[in-house]
C-alpha positions in Angstrom: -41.5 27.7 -16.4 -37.9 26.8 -15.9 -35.2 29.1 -17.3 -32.0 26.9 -19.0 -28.8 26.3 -16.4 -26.4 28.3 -19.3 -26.7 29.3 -23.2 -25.5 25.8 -24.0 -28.9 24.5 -23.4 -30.6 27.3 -25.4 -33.0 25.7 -27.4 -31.5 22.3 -26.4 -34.1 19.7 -26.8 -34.9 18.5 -23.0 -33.7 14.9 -24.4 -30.6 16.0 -25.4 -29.8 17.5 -21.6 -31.7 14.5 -20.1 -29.2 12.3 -21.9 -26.6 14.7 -20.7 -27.0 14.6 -17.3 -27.2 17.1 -14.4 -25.2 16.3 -11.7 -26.4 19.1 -9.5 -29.8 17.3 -9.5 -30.0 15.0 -6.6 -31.9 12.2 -8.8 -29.9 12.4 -11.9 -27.8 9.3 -12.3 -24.6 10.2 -13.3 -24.1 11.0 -9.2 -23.8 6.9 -9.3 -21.1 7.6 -11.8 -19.3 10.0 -10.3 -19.4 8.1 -7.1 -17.7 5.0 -9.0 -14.9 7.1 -10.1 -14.1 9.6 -7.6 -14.3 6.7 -4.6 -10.9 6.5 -3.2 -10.8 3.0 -4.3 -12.1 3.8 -7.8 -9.3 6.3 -8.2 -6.7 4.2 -7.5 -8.0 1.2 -9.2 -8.2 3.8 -12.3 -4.5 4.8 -12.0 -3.0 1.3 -11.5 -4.9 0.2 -14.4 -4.0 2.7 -16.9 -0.8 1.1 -16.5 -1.4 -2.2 -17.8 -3.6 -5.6 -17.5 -3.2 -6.6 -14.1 -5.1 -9.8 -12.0 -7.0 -9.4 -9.4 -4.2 -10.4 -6.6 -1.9 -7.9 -8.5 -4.2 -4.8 -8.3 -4.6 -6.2 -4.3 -1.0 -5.7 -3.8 -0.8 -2.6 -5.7 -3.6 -0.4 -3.8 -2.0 -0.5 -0.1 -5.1 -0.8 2.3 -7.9 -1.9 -0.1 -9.9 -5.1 1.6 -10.4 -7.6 -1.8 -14.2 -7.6 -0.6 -13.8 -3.5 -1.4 -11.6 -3.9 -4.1 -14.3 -6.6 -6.1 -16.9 -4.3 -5.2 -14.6 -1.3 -6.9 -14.3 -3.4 -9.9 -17.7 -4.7 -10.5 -19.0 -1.3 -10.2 -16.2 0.6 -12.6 -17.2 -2.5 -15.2 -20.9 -1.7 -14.8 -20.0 1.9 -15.6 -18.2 0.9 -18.9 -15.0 1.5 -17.5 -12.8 -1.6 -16.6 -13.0 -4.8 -18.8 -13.0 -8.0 -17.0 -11.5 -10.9 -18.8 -12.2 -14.7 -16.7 -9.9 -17.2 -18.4 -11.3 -20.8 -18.0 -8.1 -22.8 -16.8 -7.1 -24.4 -13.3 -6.3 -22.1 -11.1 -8.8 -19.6 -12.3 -7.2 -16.2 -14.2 -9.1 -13.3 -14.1 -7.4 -10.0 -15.9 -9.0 -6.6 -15.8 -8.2 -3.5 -18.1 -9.2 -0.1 -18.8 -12.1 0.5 -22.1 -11.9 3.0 -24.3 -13.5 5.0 -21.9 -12.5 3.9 -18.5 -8.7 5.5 -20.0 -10.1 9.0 -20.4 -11.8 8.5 -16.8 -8.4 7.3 -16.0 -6.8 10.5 -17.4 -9.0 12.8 -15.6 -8.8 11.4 -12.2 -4.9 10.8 -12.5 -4.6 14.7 -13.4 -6.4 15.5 -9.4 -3.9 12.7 -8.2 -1.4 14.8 -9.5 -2.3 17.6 -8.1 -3.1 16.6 -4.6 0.1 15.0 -5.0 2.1 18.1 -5.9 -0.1 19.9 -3.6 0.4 18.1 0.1 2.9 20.3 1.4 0.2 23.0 1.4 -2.5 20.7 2.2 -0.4 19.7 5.2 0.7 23.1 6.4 -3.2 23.9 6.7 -3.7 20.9 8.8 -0.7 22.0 10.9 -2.5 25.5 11.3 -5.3 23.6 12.3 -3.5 21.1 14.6 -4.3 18.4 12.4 -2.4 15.1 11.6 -3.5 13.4 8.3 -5.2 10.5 10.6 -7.1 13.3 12.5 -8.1 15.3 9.6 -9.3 11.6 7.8 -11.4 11.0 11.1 -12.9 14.6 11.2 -14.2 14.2 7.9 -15.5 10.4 8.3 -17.8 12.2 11.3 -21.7 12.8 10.0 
């Protein structure tokens, strides 16, 4: 018989932490989730939109780097999360807008708050991968290797 991961679940009924999620568990969905946000693509697409509306060619030009066939990809996924509304507008050119929900604005919040901080914390983050005779490029290709 299992024991319960912490006293929150203490006579939890297992629907209740099913519906919850575990993301420790290599099956449990909400890794798809978590996937969709934290992708650096996600992220970005989160903080841009918690500005305002934006088209599609806008949010383009906002992310620097982002391919549109990554970018669409990005979007459909945070929309099939609940996250980003996408409004199509039937006129000539087509007008596509996208949003944040309700929800995809506290995502928003949460992943801006690690911007921040990764932000705010570079000139450490750099000065280890000076110690380890790093650039930023080398450090990005280290990590890309399986």
């Amino acid at each position: 018989m299992s024991q319960p991961r912490s006293d929150h679940e203490v006579g939890e009924p297992l629907s209740a932490q099913l519906a919850r999620g575990d993301l420790l568990a290599s099956d449990c969905p909400s890794r798809d989730v978590l996937k969709h946000l934290t992708s650096r693509w996600g992220v970005l697409a989160l903080i841009v939109l918690e500005r305002r509306v934006h088209r599609f060619s806008e949010l383009r030009r906002a992310i620097g780097g982002v391919s549109e066939r990554m970018l669409a990809q990005t979007l459909q996924q945070l929309e099939n999360d609940g996250m980003v509304a996408r409004v199509a507008y039937q006129v000539v050119p087509p007008h596509v807008e996208y949003s944040l929900t309700p929800l995809g604005r506290e995502a928003a919040e949460k992943v801006r708050e690690l911007a921040d901080w990764i932000e705010m914390s570079m000139p450490r983050i750099s000065a280890h991968w000076d110690k380890a005779g790093l650039s930023s490029q080398a450090a990005e290709e280290r990590d890309a290797t399986p």
